[in-house]
mmCIF file of C-alpha atoms (C1' of nucleotides) in Angstrom:
data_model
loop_
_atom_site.group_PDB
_atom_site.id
_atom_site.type_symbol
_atom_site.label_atom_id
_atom_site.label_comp_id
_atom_site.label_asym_id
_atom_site.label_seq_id
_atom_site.Cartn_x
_atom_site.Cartn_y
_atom_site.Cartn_z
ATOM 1 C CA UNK K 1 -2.875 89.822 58.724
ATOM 2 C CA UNK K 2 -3.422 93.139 58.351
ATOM 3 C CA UNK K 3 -5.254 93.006 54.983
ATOM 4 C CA UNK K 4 -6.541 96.931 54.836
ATOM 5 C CA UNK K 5 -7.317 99.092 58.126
ATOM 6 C CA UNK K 6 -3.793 98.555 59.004
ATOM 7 C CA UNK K 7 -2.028 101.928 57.810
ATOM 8 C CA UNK K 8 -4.152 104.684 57.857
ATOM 9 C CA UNK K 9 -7.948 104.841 58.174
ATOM 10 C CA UNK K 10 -8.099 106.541 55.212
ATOM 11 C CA UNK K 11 -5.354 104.638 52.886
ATOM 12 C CA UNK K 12 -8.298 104.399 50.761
ATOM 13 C CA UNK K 13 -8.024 107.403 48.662
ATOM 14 C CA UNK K 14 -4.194 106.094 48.540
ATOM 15 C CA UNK K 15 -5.333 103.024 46.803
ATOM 16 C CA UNK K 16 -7.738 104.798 44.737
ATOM 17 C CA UNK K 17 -4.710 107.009 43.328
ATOM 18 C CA UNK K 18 -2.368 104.099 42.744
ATOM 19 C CA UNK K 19 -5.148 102.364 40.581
ATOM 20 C CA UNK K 20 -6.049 105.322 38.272
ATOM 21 C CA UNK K 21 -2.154 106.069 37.887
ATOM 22 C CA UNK K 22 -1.792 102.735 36.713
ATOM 23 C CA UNK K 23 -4.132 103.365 33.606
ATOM 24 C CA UNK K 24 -2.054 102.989 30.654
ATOM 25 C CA UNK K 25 -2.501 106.389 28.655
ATOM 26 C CA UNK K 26 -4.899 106.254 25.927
ATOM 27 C CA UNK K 27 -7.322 104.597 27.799
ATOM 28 C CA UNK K 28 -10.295 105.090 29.895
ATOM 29 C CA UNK K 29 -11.544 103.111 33.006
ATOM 30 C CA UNK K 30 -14.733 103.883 35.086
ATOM 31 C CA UNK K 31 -15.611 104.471 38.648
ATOM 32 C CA UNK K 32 -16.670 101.315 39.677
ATOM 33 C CA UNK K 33 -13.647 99.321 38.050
ATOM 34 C CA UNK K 34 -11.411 101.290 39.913
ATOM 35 C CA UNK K 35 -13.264 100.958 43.139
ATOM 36 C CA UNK K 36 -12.844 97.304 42.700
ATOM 37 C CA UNK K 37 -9.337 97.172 41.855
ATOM 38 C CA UNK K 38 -8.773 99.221 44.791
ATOM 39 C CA UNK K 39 -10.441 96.775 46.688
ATOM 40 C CA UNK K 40 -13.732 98.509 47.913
ATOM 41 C CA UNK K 41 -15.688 96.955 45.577
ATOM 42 C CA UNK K 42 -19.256 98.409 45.169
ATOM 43 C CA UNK K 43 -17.862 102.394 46.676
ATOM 44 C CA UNK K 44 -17.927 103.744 43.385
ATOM 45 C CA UNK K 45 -19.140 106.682 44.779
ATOM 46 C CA UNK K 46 -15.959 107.016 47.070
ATOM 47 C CA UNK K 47 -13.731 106.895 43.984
ATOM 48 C CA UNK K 48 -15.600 110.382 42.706
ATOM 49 C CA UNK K 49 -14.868 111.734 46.597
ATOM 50 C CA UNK K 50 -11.307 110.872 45.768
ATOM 51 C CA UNK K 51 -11.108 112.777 43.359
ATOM 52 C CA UNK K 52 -12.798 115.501 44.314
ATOM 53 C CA UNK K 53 -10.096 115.326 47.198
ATOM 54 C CA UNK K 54 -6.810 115.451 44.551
ATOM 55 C CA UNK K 55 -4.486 118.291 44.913
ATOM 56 C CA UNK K 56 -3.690 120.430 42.442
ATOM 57 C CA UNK K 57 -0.491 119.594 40.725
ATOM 58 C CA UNK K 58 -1.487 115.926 41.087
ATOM 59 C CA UNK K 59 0.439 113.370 39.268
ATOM 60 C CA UNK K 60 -3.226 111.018 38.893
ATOM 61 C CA UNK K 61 -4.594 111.525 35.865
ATOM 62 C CA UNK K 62 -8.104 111.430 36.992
ATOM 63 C CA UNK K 63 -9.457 112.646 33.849
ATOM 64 C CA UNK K 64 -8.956 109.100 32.770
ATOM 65 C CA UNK K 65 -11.824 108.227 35.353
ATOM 66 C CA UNK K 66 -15.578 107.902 33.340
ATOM 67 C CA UNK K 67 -18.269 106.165 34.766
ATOM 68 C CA UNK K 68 -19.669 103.343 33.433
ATOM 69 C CA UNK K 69 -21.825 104.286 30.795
ATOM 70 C CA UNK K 70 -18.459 106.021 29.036
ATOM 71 C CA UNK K 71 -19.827 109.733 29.678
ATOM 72 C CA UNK K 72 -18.590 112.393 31.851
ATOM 73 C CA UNK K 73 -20.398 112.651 34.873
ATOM 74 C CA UNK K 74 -21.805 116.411 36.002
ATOM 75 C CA UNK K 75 -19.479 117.564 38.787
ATOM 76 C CA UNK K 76 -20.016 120.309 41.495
ATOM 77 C CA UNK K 77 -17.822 122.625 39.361
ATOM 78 C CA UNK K 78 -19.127 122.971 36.059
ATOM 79 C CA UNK K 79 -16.982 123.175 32.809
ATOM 80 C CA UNK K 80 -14.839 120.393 34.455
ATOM 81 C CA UNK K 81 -15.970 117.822 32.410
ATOM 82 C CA UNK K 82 -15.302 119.846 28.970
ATOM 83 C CA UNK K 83 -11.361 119.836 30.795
ATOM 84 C CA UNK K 84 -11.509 115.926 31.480
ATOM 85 C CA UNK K 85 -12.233 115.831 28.061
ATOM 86 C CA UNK K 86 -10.043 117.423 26.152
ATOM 87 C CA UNK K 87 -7.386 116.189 28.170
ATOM 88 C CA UNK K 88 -8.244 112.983 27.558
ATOM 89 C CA UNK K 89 -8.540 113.542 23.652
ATOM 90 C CA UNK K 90 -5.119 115.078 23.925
ATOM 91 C CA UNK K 91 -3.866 111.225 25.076
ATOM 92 C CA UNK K 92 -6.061 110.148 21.728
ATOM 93 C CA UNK K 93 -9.164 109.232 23.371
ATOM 94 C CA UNK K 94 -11.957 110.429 20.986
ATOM 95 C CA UNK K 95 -15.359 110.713 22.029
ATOM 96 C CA UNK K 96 -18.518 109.623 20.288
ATOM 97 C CA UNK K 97 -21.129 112.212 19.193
ATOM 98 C CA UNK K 98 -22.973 111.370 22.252
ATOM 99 C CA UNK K 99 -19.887 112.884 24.161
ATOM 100 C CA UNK K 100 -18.803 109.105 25.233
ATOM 101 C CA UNK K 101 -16.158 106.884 25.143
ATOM 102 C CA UNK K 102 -16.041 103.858 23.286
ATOM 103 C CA UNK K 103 -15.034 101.797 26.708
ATOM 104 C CA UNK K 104 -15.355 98.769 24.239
ATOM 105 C CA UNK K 105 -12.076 100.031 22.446
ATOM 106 C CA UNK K 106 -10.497 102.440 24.772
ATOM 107 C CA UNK K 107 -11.843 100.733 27.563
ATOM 108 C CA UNK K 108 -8.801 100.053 30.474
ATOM 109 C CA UNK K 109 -8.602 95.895 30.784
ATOM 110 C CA UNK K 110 -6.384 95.275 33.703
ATOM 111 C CA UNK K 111 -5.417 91.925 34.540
ATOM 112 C CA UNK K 112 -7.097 91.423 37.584
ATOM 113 C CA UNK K 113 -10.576 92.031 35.978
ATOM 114 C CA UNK K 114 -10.229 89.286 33.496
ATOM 115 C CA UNK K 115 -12.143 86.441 33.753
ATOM 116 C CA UNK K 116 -15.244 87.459 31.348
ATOM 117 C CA UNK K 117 -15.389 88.401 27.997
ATOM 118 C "C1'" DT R 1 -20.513 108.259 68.570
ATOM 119 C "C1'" DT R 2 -24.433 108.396 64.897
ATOM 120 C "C1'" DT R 3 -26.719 110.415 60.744
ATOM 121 C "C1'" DA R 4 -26.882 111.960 56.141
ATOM 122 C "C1'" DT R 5 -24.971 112.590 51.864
ATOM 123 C "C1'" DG R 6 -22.714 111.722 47.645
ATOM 124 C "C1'" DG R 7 -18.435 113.515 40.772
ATOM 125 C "C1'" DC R 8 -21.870 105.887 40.911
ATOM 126 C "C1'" DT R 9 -23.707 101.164 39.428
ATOM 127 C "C1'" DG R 10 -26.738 97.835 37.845
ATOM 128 C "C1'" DT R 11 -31.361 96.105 37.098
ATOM 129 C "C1'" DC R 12 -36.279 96.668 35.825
ATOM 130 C "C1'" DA R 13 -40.120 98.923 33.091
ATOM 131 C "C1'" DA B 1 -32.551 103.625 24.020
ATOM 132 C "C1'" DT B 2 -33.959 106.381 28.259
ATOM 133 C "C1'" DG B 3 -36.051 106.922 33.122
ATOM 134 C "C1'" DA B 4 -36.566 105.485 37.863
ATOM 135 C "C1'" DC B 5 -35.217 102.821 42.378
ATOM 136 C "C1'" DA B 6 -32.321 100.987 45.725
ATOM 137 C "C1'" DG B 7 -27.733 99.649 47.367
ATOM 138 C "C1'" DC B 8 -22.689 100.325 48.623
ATOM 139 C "C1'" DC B 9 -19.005 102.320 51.389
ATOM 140 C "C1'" DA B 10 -16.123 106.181 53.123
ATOM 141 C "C1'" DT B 11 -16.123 111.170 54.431
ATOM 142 C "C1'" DA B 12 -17.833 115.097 56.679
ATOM 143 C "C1'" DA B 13 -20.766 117.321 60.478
#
DNA sequence: TTTATGGCTGTCA
DNA sequence: ATGACAGCCATAA
Protein backbone atom coordinates (compact mmCIF):
# COMPACT_ATOMS: atom_id res chain seq x y z
CA UNK A 1 0.00 0.00 0.00
CA UNK A 2 1.05 3.13 -0.72
CA UNK A 3 4.31 3.09 1.31
CA UNK A 4 5.95 6.61 -0.10
CA UNK A 5 5.19 8.05 -3.76
CA UNK A 6 1.68 8.19 -2.71
CA UNK A 7 1.18 12.00 -1.65
CA UNK A 8 3.30 14.18 -3.34
CA UNK A 9 6.39 13.46 -5.45
CA UNK A 10 8.23 15.49 -3.40
CA UNK A 11 6.84 14.59 0.32
CA UNK A 12 10.40 14.02 0.79
CA UNK A 13 11.59 17.27 2.00
CA UNK A 14 8.23 16.87 4.22
CA UNK A 15 9.72 13.91 5.87
CA UNK A 16 13.04 15.39 6.07
CA UNK A 17 11.43 18.39 8.19
CA UNK A 18 9.38 16.18 10.47
CA UNK A 19 12.65 14.20 11.40
CA UNK A 20 14.94 17.19 12.24
CA UNK A 21 11.90 18.82 14.24
CA UNK A 22 11.79 15.85 16.19
CA UNK A 23 15.44 16.39 17.57
CA UNK A 24 15.13 16.91 21.15
CA UNK A 25 16.93 20.38 21.84
CA UNK A 26 20.34 20.11 23.05
CA UNK A 27 21.26 17.71 20.70
CA UNK A 28 22.79 17.23 17.40
CA UNK A 29 22.04 14.60 14.63
CA UNK A 30 23.80 14.35 11.17
CA UNK A 31 22.81 14.21 7.59
CA UNK A 32 22.81 10.79 6.96
CA UNK A 33 20.82 9.76 10.24
CA UNK A 34 18.20 11.89 9.25
CA UNK A 35 18.10 10.70 5.71
CA UNK A 36 17.54 7.32 7.14
CA UNK A 37 14.96 8.09 9.55
CA UNK A 38 13.23 9.77 6.84
CA UNK A 39 13.40 6.77 5.01
CA UNK A 40 15.79 7.55 2.01
CA UNK A 41 18.46 5.95 3.43
CA UNK A 42 21.88 6.63 1.75
CA UNK A 43 20.40 10.56 0.20
CA UNK A 44 22.29 12.32 2.65
CA UNK A 45 22.96 14.69 0.20
CA UNK A 46 19.13 15.39 -0.32
CA UNK A 47 18.78 16.20 3.39
CA UNK A 48 21.44 19.34 2.77
CA UNK A 49 19.00 20.25 -0.50
CA UNK A 50 16.28 20.32 2.09
CA UNK A 51 17.56 22.54 3.78
CA UNK A 52 18.84 24.66 1.54
CA UNK A 53 15.05 24.67 0.41
CA UNK A 54 13.60 25.90 4.18
CA UNK A 55 11.77 29.10 4.31
CA UNK A 56 12.61 31.69 6.28
CA UNK A 57 10.65 31.83 9.45
CA UNK A 58 10.88 28.02 9.53
CA UNK A 59 9.86 26.24 12.58
CA UNK A 60 12.89 23.22 11.72
CA UNK A 61 15.66 23.84 13.52
CA UNK A 62 18.07 22.82 10.93
CA UNK A 63 20.97 24.14 12.67
CA UNK A 64 20.67 20.98 14.65
CA UNK A 65 21.70 19.14 11.31
CA UNK A 66 25.88 18.29 11.32
CA UNK A 67 27.25 15.82 9.24
CA UNK A 68 28.78 12.98 10.37
CA UNK A 69 32.08 13.79 11.37
CA UNK A 70 30.30 16.46 14.05
CA UNK A 71 31.59 19.65 11.99
CA UNK A 72 29.74 22.18 10.10
CA UNK A 73 29.78 21.60 6.62
CA UNK A 74 30.85 24.75 4.12
CA UNK A 75 27.59 25.98 2.58
CA UNK A 76 27.00 28.12 -0.61
CA UNK A 77 26.49 31.14 1.70
CA UNK A 78 29.32 31.66 3.80
CA UNK A 79 29.17 32.80 7.53
CA UNK A 80 26.17 30.35 7.80
CA UNK A 81 27.87 27.91 9.60
CA UNK A 82 29.29 30.50 12.36
CA UNK A 83 25.00 31.10 12.68
CA UNK A 84 24.31 27.20 12.94
CA UNK A 85 26.65 27.43 15.53
CA UNK A 86 25.95 29.73 17.81
CA UNK A 87 22.51 28.83 17.65
CA UNK A 88 23.17 25.63 18.51
CA UNK A 89 25.47 26.67 21.56
CA UNK A 90 22.60 28.86 22.58
CA UNK A 91 20.49 25.26 23.10
CA UNK A 92 23.93 24.21 25.16
CA UNK A 93 25.64 22.41 22.51
CA UNK A 94 29.37 23.30 22.93
CA UNK A 95 31.78 22.67 20.37
CA UNK A 96 35.23 21.18 20.61
CA UNK A 97 38.32 23.26 19.69
CA UNK A 98 38.24 21.60 16.42
CA UNK A 99 34.81 23.47 15.91
CA UNK A 100 32.90 19.91 16.39
CA UNK A 101 30.42 18.36 18.24
CA UNK A 102 30.91 15.73 20.58
CA UNK A 103 28.06 13.47 18.63
CA UNK A 104 29.23 10.83 21.29
CA UNK A 105 27.50 13.03 24.07
CA UNK A 106 25.25 15.37 22.28
CA UNK A 107 24.78 13.02 19.67
CA UNK A 108 20.63 12.62 18.79
CA UNK A 109 19.80 8.60 19.60
CA UNK A 110 16.36 8.08 18.31
CA UNK A 111 14.71 4.94 18.84
CA UNK A 112 14.53 3.65 15.58
CA UNK A 113 18.39 3.70 15.16
CA UNK A 114 19.03 1.48 18.07
CA UNK A 115 20.19 -1.72 17.61
CA UNK A 116 24.18 -1.08 17.95
CA UNK A 117 26.12 0.28 20.50
C1' DT B 1 12.23 12.50 -21.02
C1' DT B 2 17.46 12.30 -19.79
C1' DT B 3 21.76 14.34 -17.82
C1' DA B 4 24.42 16.46 -14.35
C1' DT B 5 25.04 18.10 -9.96
C1' DG B 6 25.15 18.36 -5.10
C1' DG B 7 25.21 22.02 2.34
C1' DC B 8 27.16 13.88 2.38
C1' DT B 9 28.92 9.13 3.87
C1' DG B 10 31.92 5.48 4.56
C1' DT B 11 36.04 2.90 3.41
C1' DC B 12 40.94 2.55 2.03
C1' DA B 13 45.88 4.27 2.01
C1' DA C 1 44.59 11.77 12.20
C1' DT C 2 43.96 13.51 7.29
C1' DG C 3 43.34 12.88 2.04
C1' DA C 4 41.20 10.70 -1.89
C1' DC C 5 37.44 7.78 -4.47
C1' DA C 6 33.05 6.17 -5.51
C1' DG C 7 28.14 5.65 -4.42
C1' DC C 8 23.28 7.23 -3.26
C1' DC C 9 18.97 9.57 -4.33
C1' DA C 10 16.09 13.68 -5.34
C1' DT C 11 16.02 18.30 -7.62
C1' DA C 12 16.80 21.40 -11.25
C1' DA C 13 17.64 22.35 -16.39
Amino acid sequence: MATYVDSTRSDTYARIYAVIRRIPMGRAASYGQIARLAGIPGAARQVGYALHALPDGTTVPWHRVVNAKGTISRRTVPGSELTQRMLLEAEGVYFDLNGRVDLARYGWTPRRARGKK
